[in-house]
XYZ file of C-alpha atoms in Angstrom:
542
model
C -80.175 137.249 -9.112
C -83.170 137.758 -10.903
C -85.376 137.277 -7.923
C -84.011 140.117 -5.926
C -82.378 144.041 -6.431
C -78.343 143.877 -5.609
C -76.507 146.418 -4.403
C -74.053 146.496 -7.259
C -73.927 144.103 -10.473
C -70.975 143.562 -12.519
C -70.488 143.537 -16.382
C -67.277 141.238 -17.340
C -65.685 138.316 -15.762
C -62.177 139.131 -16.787
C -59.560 139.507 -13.778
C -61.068 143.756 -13.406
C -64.625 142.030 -13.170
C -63.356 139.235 -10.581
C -61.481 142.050 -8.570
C -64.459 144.189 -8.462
C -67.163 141.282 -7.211
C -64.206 140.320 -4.223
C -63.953 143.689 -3.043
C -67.735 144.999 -3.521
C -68.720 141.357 -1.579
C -66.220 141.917 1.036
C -67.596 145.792 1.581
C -70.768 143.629 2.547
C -72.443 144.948 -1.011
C -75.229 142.482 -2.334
C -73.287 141.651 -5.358
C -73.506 139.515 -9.265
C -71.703 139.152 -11.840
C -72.060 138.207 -15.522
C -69.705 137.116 -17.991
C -70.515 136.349 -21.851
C -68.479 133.896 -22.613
C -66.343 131.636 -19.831
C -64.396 133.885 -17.002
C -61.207 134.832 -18.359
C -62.043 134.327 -21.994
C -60.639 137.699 -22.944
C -57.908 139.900 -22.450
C -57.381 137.793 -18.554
C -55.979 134.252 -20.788
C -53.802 135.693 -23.185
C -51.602 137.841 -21.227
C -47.832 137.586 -21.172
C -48.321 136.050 -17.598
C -46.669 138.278 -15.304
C -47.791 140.156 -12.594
C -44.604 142.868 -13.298
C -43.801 146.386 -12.033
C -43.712 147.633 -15.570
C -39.823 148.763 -15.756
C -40.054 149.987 -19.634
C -42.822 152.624 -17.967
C -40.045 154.239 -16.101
C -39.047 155.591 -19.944
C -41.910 157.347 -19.837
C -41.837 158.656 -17.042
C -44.733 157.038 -15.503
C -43.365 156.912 -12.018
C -46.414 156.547 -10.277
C -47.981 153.708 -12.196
C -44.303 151.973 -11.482
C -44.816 152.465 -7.693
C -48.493 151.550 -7.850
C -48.124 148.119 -9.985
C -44.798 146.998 -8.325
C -46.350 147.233 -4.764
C -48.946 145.144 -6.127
C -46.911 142.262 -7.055
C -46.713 141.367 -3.853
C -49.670 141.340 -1.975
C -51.025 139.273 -4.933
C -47.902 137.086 -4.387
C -48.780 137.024 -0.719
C -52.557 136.330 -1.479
C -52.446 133.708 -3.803
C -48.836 132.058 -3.610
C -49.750 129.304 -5.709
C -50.643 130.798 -9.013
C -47.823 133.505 -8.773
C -43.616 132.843 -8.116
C -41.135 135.250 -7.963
C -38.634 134.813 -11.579
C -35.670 136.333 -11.731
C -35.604 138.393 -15.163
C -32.024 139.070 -17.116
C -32.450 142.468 -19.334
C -29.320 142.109 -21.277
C -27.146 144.952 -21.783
C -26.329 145.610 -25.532
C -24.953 148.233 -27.811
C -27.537 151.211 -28.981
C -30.049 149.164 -26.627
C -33.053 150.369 -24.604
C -30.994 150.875 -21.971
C -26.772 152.053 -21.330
C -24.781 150.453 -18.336
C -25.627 153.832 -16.305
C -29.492 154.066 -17.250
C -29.529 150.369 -16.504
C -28.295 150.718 -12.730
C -29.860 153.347 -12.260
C -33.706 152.236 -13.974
C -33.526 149.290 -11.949
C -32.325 150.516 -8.737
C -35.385 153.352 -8.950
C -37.492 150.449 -9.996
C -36.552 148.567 -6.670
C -37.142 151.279 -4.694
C -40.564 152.495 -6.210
C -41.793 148.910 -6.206
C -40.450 148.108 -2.231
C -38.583 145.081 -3.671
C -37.402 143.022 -1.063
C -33.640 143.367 -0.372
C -33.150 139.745 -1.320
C -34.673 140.268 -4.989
C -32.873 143.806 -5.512
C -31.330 144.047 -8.819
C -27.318 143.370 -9.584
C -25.279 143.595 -12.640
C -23.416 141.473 -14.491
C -20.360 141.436 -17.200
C -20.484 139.906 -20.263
C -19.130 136.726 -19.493
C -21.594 135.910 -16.679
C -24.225 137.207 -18.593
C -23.716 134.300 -20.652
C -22.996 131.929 -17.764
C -26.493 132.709 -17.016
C -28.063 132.482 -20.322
C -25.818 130.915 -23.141
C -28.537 131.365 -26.403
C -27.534 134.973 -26.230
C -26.473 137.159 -28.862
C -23.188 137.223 -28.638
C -22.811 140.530 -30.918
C -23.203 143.808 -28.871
C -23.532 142.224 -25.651
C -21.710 144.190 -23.020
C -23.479 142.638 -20.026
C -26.730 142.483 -18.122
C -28.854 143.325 -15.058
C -30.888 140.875 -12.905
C -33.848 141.809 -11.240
C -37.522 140.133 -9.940
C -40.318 139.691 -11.800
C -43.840 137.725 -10.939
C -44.827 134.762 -13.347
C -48.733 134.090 -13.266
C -51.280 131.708 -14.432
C -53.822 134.968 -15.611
C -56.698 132.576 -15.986
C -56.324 130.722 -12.926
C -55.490 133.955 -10.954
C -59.469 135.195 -11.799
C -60.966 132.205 -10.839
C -59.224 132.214 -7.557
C -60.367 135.949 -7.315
C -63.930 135.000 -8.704
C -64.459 131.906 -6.113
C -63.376 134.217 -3.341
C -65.864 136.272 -4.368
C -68.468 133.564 -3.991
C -67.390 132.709 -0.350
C -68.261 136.523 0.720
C -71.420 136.266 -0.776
C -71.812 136.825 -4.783
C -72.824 135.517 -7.107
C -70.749 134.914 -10.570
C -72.167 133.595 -13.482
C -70.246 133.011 -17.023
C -72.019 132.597 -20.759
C -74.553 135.188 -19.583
C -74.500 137.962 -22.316
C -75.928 141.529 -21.371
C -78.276 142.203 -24.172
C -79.818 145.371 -22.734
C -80.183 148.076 -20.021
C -83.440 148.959 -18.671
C -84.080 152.576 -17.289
C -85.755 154.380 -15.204
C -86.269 158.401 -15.082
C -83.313 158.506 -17.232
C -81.358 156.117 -14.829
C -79.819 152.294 -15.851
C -81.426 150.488 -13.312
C -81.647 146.340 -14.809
C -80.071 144.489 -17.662
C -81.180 142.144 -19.447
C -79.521 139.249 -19.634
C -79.573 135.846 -21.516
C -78.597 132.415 -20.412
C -77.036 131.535 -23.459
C -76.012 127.401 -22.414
C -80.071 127.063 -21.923
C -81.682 130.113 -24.294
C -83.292 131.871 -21.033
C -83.577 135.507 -20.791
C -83.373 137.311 -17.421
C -83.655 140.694 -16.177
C -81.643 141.644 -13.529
C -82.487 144.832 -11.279
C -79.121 146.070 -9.492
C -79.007 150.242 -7.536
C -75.390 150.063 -9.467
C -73.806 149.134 -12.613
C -70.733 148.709 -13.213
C -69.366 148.071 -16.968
C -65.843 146.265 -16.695
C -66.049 144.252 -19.923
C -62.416 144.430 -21.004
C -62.281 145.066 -25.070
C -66.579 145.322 -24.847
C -66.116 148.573 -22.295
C -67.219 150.837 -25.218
C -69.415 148.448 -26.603
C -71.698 148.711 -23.656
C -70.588 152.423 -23.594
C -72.796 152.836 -26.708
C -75.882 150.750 -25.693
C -76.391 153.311 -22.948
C -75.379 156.201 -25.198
C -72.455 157.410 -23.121
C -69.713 156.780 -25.484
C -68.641 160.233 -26.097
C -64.844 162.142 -24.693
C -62.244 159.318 -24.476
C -62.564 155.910 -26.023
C -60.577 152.820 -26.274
C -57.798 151.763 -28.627
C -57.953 148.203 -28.731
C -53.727 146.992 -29.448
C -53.147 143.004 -30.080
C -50.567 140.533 -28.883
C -49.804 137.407 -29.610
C -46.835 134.970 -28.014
C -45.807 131.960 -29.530
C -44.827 128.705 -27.792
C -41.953 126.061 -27.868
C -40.917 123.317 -26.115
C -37.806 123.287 -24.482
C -35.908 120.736 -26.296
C -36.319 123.383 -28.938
C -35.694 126.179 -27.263
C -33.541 125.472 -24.133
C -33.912 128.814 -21.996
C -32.325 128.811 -18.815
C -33.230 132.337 -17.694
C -36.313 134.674 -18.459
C -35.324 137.167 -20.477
C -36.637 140.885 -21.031
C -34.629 141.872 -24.620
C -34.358 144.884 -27.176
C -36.151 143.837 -30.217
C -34.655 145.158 -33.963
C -37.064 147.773 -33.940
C -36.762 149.418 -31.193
C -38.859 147.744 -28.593
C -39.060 145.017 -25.693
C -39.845 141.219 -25.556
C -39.935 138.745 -22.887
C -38.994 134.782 -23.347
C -39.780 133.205 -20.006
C -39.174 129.351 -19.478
C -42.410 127.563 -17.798
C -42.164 124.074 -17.011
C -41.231 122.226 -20.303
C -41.931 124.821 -22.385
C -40.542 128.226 -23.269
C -42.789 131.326 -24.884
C -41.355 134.680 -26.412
C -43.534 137.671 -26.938
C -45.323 140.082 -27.588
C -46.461 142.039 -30.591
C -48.018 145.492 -29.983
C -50.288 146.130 -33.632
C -53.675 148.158 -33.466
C -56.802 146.168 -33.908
C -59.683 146.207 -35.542
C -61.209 143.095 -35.940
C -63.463 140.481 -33.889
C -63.044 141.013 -30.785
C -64.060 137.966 -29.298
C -61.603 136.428 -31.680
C -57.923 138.187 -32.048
C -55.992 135.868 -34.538
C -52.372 135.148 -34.612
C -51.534 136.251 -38.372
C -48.271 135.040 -40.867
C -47.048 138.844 -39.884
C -47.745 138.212 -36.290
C -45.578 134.424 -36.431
C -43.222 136.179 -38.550
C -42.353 138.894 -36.220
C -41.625 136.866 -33.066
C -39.884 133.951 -34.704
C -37.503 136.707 -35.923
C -37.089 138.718 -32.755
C -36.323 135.372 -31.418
C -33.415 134.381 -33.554
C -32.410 137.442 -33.453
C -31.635 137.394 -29.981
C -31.127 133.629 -29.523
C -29.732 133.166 -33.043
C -27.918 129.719 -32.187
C -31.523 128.462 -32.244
C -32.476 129.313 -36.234
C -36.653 129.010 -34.854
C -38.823 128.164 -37.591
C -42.679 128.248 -37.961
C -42.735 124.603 -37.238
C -40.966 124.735 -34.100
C -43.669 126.793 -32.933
C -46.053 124.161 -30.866
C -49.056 126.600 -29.570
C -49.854 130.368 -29.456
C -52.430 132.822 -28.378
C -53.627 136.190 -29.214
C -55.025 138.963 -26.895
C -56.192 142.388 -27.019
C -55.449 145.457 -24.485
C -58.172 147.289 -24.022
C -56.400 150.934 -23.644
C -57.563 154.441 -23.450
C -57.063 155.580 -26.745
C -53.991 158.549 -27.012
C -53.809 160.776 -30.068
C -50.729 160.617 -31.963
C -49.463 157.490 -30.211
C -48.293 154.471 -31.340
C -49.392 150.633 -30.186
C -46.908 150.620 -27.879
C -46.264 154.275 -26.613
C -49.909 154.120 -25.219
C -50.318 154.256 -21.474
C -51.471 151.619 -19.549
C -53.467 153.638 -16.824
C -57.009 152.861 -15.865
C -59.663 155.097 -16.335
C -63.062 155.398 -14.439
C -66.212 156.484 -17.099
C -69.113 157.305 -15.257
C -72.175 158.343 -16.996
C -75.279 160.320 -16.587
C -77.411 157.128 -16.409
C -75.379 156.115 -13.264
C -73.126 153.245 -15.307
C -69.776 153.277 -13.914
C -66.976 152.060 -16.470
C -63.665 150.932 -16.033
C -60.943 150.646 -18.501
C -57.350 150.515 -19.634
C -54.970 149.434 -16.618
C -52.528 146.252 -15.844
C -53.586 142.606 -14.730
C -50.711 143.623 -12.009
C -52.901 146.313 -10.853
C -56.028 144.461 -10.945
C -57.236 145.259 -7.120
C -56.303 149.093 -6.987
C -58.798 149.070 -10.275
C -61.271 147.426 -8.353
C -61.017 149.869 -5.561
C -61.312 152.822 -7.542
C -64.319 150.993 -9.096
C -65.876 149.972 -5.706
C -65.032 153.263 -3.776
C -67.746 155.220 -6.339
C -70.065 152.827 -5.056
C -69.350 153.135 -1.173
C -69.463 156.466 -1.526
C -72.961 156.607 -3.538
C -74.539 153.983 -1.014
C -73.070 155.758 2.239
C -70.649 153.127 3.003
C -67.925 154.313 4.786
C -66.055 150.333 4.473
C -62.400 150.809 3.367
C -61.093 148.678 0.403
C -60.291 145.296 2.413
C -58.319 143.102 -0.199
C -54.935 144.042 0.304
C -54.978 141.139 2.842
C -57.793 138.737 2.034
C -55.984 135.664 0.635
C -57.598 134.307 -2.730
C -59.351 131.082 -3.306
C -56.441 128.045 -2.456
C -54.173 130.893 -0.907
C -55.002 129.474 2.375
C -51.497 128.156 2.736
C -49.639 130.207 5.172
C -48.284 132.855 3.108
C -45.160 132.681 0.305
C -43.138 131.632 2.749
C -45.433 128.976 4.069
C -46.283 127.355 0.318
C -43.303 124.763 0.141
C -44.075 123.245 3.591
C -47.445 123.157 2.565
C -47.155 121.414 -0.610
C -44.856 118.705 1.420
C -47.098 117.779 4.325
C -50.374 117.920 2.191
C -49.343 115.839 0.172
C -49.969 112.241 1.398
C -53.477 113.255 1.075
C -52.744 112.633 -2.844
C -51.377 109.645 -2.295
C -53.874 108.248 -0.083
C -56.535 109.005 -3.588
C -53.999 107.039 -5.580
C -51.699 109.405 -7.158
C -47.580 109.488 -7.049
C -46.135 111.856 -4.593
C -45.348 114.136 -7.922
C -48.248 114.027 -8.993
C -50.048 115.064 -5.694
C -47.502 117.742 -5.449
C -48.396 119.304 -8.564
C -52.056 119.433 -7.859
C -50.910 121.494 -4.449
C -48.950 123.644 -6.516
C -51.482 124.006 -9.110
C -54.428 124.427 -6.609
C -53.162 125.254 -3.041
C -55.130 124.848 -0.334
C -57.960 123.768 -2.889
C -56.008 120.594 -3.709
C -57.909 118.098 -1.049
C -61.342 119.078 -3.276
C -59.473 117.665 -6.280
C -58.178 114.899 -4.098
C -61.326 113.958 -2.659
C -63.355 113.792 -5.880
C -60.589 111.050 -7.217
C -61.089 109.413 -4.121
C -65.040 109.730 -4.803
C -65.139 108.805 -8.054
C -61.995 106.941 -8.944
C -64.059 103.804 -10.705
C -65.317 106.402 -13.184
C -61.781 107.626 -14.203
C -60.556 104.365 -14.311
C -63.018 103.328 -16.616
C -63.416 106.102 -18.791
C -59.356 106.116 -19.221
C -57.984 108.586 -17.896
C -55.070 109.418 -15.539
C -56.657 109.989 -11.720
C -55.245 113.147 -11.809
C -56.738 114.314 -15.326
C -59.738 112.903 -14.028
C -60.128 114.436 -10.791
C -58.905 117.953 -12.435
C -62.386 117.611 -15.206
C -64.397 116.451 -11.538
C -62.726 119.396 -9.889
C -63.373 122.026 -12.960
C -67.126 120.860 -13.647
C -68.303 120.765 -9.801
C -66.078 124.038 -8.230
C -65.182 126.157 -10.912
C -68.073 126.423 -13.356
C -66.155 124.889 -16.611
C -69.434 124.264 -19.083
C -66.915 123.208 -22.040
C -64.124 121.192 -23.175
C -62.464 124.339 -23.928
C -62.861 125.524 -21.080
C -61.513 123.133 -19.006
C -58.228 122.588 -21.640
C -57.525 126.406 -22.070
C -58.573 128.217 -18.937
C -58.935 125.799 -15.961
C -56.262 123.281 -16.422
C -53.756 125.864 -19.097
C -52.767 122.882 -21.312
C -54.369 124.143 -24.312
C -51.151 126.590 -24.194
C -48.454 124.574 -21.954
C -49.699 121.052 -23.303
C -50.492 120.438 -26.692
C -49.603 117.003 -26.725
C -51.608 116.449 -23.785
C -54.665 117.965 -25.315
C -54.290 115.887 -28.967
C -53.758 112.610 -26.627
C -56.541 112.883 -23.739
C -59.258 115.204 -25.852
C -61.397 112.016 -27.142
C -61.849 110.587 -23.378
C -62.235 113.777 -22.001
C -65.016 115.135 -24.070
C -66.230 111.541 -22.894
C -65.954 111.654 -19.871
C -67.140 115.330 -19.669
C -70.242 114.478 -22.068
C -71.248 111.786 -19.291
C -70.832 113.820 -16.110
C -72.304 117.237 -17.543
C -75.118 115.346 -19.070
C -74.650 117.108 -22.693
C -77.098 116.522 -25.251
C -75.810 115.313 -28.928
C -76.238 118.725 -30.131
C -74.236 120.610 -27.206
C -71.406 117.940 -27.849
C -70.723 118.384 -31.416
C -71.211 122.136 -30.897
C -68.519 122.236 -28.136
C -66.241 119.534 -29.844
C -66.007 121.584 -32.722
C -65.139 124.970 -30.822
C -62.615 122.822 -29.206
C -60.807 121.495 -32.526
C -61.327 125.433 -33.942
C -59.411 126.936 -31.094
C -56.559 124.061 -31.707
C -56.535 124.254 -35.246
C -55.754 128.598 -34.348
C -53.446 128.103 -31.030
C -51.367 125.508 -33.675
C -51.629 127.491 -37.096
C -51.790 131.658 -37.864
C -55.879 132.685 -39.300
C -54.137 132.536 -43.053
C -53.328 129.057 -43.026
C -56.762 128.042 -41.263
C -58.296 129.892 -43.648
C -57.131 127.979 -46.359
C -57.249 124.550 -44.851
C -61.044 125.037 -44.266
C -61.077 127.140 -47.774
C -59.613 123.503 -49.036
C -61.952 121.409 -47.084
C -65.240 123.160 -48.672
């Protein structure tokens, strides 16, 4: 990127960053990308993990950003089947709630018609008693029923690096741990950043005709480097969610429920586990480094028995957590959570176009906005395309086509040496990018074998280290393969072979190894523990 002027370069590889570079590339726009840390790191990890229509904004009256997000839940359904699935959501119906029986109907039958729900996920309603039949763990007290209606579960992480390797197929050219140090200018105009390498300590500079500053929680950070951070601003909000496996916490059905103090919560079953939250608290702090605090634990474990109060949660129930921050245009007089989620567009005198605020649901209308200033500026009269470019593994015939697709691919598994389940869940986890993963167990199956790990472990670290960038253990664990989250006891059993057998492939020096090793047991020792009692463990240790 250094060796040549692009037509647009982007600042952030979170899933607004990763929009913008597929749509900008697909307008035929020379385009790069740089990321500080790994793509996703941020805000686009630690999400609750839905791609929702945002029902609790139809209290406040946001009717268009309803419409808006809930159309988009589908075409990124459509586009990338395999890291989003439809989940029926249960928002139960209880006394001095969020919601009466009336409201209820009403909200959700507004919400399907807003968000052009398909007739065979429109809402219904249900008594008490088969409110329960659907979800047992419920409060009992108050209950006077429930409504059903659709919501999208996602894999956030995985959903930008299909969006980012997309990207790379129309022509640009991504790059994570590169850290903007700089802008250059010229006549008064940001014309270059500087940029440096930080996995080998090189500095480039690279020269791009338009900027565009999409850095998540860093928007205003960069906003002051080039001295445009005047007018609006961002009010960074945290939340954390907290994780249990589901032995402990049996949930049938996804749940959307009042909270004690006024406001909403989601517990949504994945796989063997089962995570509640979120909390909404204004932060302050590191931002590359949100914490999950004792208050932060506290709160959710009691929300949770609160509504599930069969269950009687305790702190060490909880098996893994994260913390995230929403980067959100700040609103005086507002609370956490009264502040609106719309984007916002910053453009400055230099030329540096920001972007801020907004939904991972309405990721690609962001990056339109985004990519339309630069169209215009450059004389391009290409509409937005993306609405029906399929992502990176989407390549499976549509939603409808997925579960035939997963079926007849997978022999190919087999024929590498995996169990039909297992070759299944590598089609499920990477669509129509599964034969890569497939063909580098084939390739390279000795070097599993001997290194000790399962074939499809293995061929996952092959897959994450030659295809999708991964420079760490952490990120391979936590954003390409989401068991830092979903598999804890995975992580504590396989970590010693796989920093192994990632040390041997990636050719890491000692240095680099004990560097990323420790990073790796840091963000365990915080995804297992809130920042007090880490504190005082290493406070202990010194």
């Amino acid at each position: 990127m250094s060796r040549e002027t692009l037509d647009v370069l982007v600042i952030g590889g979170g899933i607004t960053g990763a929009g913008i570079s597929l749509d900008a590339a697909a307008r035929g726009m020379k385009t790069g990308l740089v990321e500080m840390q790994d793509f996703a790191a941020g805000t686009s990890s630690r999400s609750t993990k839905l791609v929702h229509g945002g029902l609790r904004y139809l209290k406040q009256y946001e009717v268009g950003l309803v419409a808006e997000v809930g159309t988009e839940r589908a075409i990124v359904y459509e586009n990338a089947p395999h890291v989003t699935e439809p989940q029926w959501m249960l928002l139960p119906l209880v006394e001095n709630g969020s919601f009466g029986k009336t409201s209820m109907s009403f909200g959700l039958k507004v919400y399907d018609r807003l968000a052009k729900v398909k007739k065979e996920e429109q809402r219904f309603m249900l008594n008490k008693e088969k409110t329960l039949e659907k979800e047992p763990l419920l409060r009992n007290e108050g209950l006077k029923g429930g409504g059903v209606y659709v919501e999208y579960r996602t894999d956030d992480a995985r959903l930008t690096l299909e969006t980012i390797k997309r990207s790379i197929e129309f022509g640009a050219n991504p790059v994570n741990y590169a850290r903007v140090e700089d802008f250059v200018y010229e006549n008064g105009k940001a014309v270059a950043v500087k940029v440096k390498d930080t996995v080998n300590n090189k500095e480039y500079t690279i020269y791009a005709n338009h900027i565009i500053n999409a850095a998540g929680p860093w928007v205003d950070t960069l906003r002051k480097k080039d001295g445009s951070n005047f007018g609006k601003h961002l009010r960074l909000t945290k939340g954390i969610h907290l994780v249990f496996d589901r032995t402990r916490f049996p949930l049938r059905q996804a749940t959307y429920f009042d909270t004690p103090d006024g406001r909403m919560a989601f517990a949504i079953p994945r796989d063997n586990k089962t995570y509640v939250g979120t909390t909404d608290t204004v932060y302050e702090a590191d931002i590359a480094s949100p914490r999950m605090t004792e208050e932060d634990r506290s709160y959710v474990l009691e929300i949770s028995n609160y509504m599930f109060p069969e269950l009687k949660l305790t702190k060490e129930d909880v098996e893994s957590s994260w913390a995230g921050l929403r980067p959100l245009i700040y609103e005086e007089g507002k609370s956490a959570s009264e502040i609106s989620r719309k984007d916002e567009v910053f453009l400055s005198e230099t030329g540096l176009i920001s972007i801020a605020g907004g939904k991972l649901t309405g990721y690609r209308k962001m990056a339109e906005k985004a990519v339309d200033i630069v169209a215009e500026r450059m004389n391009i009269h290409a509409p937005c395309p993306t609405e029906h470019i399929h992502l990176s593994g989407g390549a499976v015939d549509g939603s409808s086509g997925f579960d035939t697709y997963v079926k007849t691919q997978a022999y190919l598994g087999e024929q590498a040496g995996l169990s039909k389940d297992e070759a299944e869940q590598v089609i499920e986890f990477y669509g129509s990018n599964a034969p890569n993963v497939f063909a580098h167990i084939k390739k390279q199956k000795k070097d599993i074998e001997q290194a000790g790990l399962p074939l499809k472990l293995g061929g996952q670290i092959l897959y994450a280290l030659e295809e999708e960038m991964a420079v760490t253990p952490l990120d391979f664990f936590n954003r390409r393969a989401a068991l830092l989250f979903f598999g804890m006891n995975e992580v504590d059993k396989w970590k010693e072979p796989v920093l192994a057998f990632m040390k041997k492939k990636a050719g890491w020096n000692e240095t680099q190894a004990a560097s990323f090793v420790e990073e790796l047991e840091t963000e365990i020792r915080y995804a297992k523990h809130t920042e007090e009692e880490v504190e005082t463990e290493s406070a202990v240790l010194s």
